[in-house]
Amino acid sequence: MTRDEATSLLNCSLAELAAMLKTTTSALAQWDENEIPSLREYQIRDLAAGRTPIGLQKRKQNVNQTVKQSNI
């Protein structure tokens, strides 16, 4: 998959793609134009299918741990 195919698949700009993948546009600019990294391709395909990709899930924050850290 190329960068252009990825943005076409998700109907988004490169900046929007970077936000979806929780990275920067400068990181995406470093990808080979003709072939993106395999892990990113899987994540893009998951996004296109309406799934939350592995590695991009929201993590639950432990409230008690946050309170302990703020009291230090």
mmCIF file of C-alpha atoms in Angstrom:
data_model
loop_
_atom_site.group_PDB
_atom_site.id
_atom_site.type_symbol
_atom_site.label_atom_id
_atom_site.label_comp_id
_atom_site.label_asym_id
_atom_site.label_seq_id
_atom_site.Cartn_x
_atom_site.Cartn_y
_atom_site.Cartn_z
ATOM 1 C CA MET A 1 0.000 0.000 0.000
ATOM 2 C CA THR A 2 1.248 3.492 -0.817
ATOM 3 C CA ARG A 3 0.667 6.720 1.116
ATOM 4 C CA ASP A 4 -1.720 7.887 -1.600
ATOM 5 C CA GLU A 5 -3.683 4.627 -1.405
ATOM 6 C CA ALA A 6 -3.908 4.987 2.367
ATOM 7 C CA THR A 7 -5.268 8.533 2.202
ATOM 8 C CA SER A 8 -7.677 7.511 -0.573
ATOM 9 C CA LEU A 9 -8.901 4.501 1.387
ATOM 10 C CA LEU A 10 -9.664 6.658 4.424
ATOM 11 C CA ASN A 11 -10.697 9.688 2.348
ATOM 12 C CA CYS A 12 -8.409 11.984 4.315
ATOM 13 C CA SER A 13 -5.376 14.224 4.001
ATOM 14 C CA LEU A 14 -1.878 13.248 5.085
ATOM 15 C CA ALA A 15 -2.271 15.411 8.204
ATOM 16 C CA GLU A 16 -5.560 13.701 9.066
ATOM 17 C CA LEU A 17 -3.968 10.290 8.514
ATOM 18 C CA ALA A 18 -1.150 11.220 10.879
ATOM 19 C CA ALA A 19 -3.684 12.232 13.538
ATOM 20 C CA MET A 20 -5.594 8.952 13.114
ATOM 21 C CA LEU A 21 -2.367 7.009 13.565
ATOM 22 C CA LYS A 22 -1.319 9.187 16.527
ATOM 23 C CA THR A 23 1.882 10.299 14.831
ATOM 24 C CA THR A 24 3.158 13.336 12.933
ATOM 25 C CA THR A 25 3.087 14.282 9.282
ATOM 26 C CA SER A 26 6.886 14.408 9.332
ATOM 27 C CA ALA A 27 6.922 10.736 10.393
ATOM 28 C CA LEU A 28 4.625 9.862 7.479
ATOM 29 C CA ALA A 29 6.802 11.866 5.098
ATOM 30 C CA GLN A 30 9.679 9.509 5.918
ATOM 31 C CA TRP A 31 7.749 6.508 4.618
ATOM 32 C CA ASP A 32 8.727 5.159 1.222
ATOM 33 C CA GLU A 33 6.184 6.611 -1.233
ATOM 34 C CA ASN A 34 5.617 3.222 -2.855
ATOM 35 C CA GLU A 35 5.311 1.053 0.251
ATOM 36 C CA ILE A 36 4.333 2.021 3.778
ATOM 37 C CA PRO A 37 5.403 -0.019 6.841
ATOM 38 C CA SER A 38 3.423 -3.261 7.245
ATOM 39 C CA LEU A 39 2.166 -2.467 10.760
ATOM 40 C CA ARG A 40 0.809 0.880 9.559
ATOM 41 C CA GLU A 41 -0.922 -0.809 6.639
ATOM 42 C CA TYR A 42 -2.720 -3.157 9.036
ATOM 43 C CA GLN A 43 -3.717 -0.196 11.215
ATOM 44 C CA ILE A 44 -5.027 1.715 8.191
ATOM 45 C CA ARG A 45 -7.049 -1.294 7.041
ATOM 46 C CA ASP A 46 -8.522 -1.626 10.555
ATOM 47 C CA LEU A 47 -9.470 2.067 10.543
ATOM 48 C CA ALA A 48 -11.118 1.653 7.135
ATOM 49 C CA ALA A 49 -13.121 -1.303 8.491
ATOM 50 C CA GLY A 50 -14.272 0.744 11.499
ATOM 51 C CA ARG A 51 -12.106 -1.101 14.021
ATOM 52 C CA THR A 52 -9.659 0.355 16.523
ATOM 53 C CA PRO A 53 -6.209 -0.786 15.428
ATOM 54 C CA ILE A 54 -3.881 -2.626 17.755
ATOM 55 C CA GLY A 55 -1.472 -0.160 19.291
ATOM 56 C CA LEU A 56 -3.894 2.738 19.007
ATOM 57 C CA GLN A 57 -6.395 1.691 21.668
ATOM 58 C CA LYS A 58 -7.177 4.137 24.406
ATOM 59 C CA ARG A 59 -5.664 3.032 27.652
ATOM 60 C CA LYS A 60 -7.602 3.184 30.868
ATOM 61 C CA GLN A 61 -5.959 5.439 33.371
ATOM 62 C CA ASN A 62 -5.843 4.326 36.958
ATOM 63 C CA VAL A 63 -7.371 7.227 38.892
ATOM 64 C CA ASN A 64 -5.757 6.164 42.181
ATOM 65 C CA GLN A 65 -2.307 6.138 40.552
ATOM 66 C CA THR A 66 -2.912 9.632 39.134
ATOM 67 C CA VAL A 67 -3.895 10.972 42.572
ATOM 68 C CA LYS A 68 -0.810 9.416 44.170
ATOM 69 C CA GLN A 69 1.467 10.990 41.550
ATOM 70 C CA SER A 70 -0.105 14.419 41.984
ATOM 71 C CA ASN A 71 0.462 14.303 45.771
ATOM 72 C CA ILE A 72 4.176 13.650 45.436
#
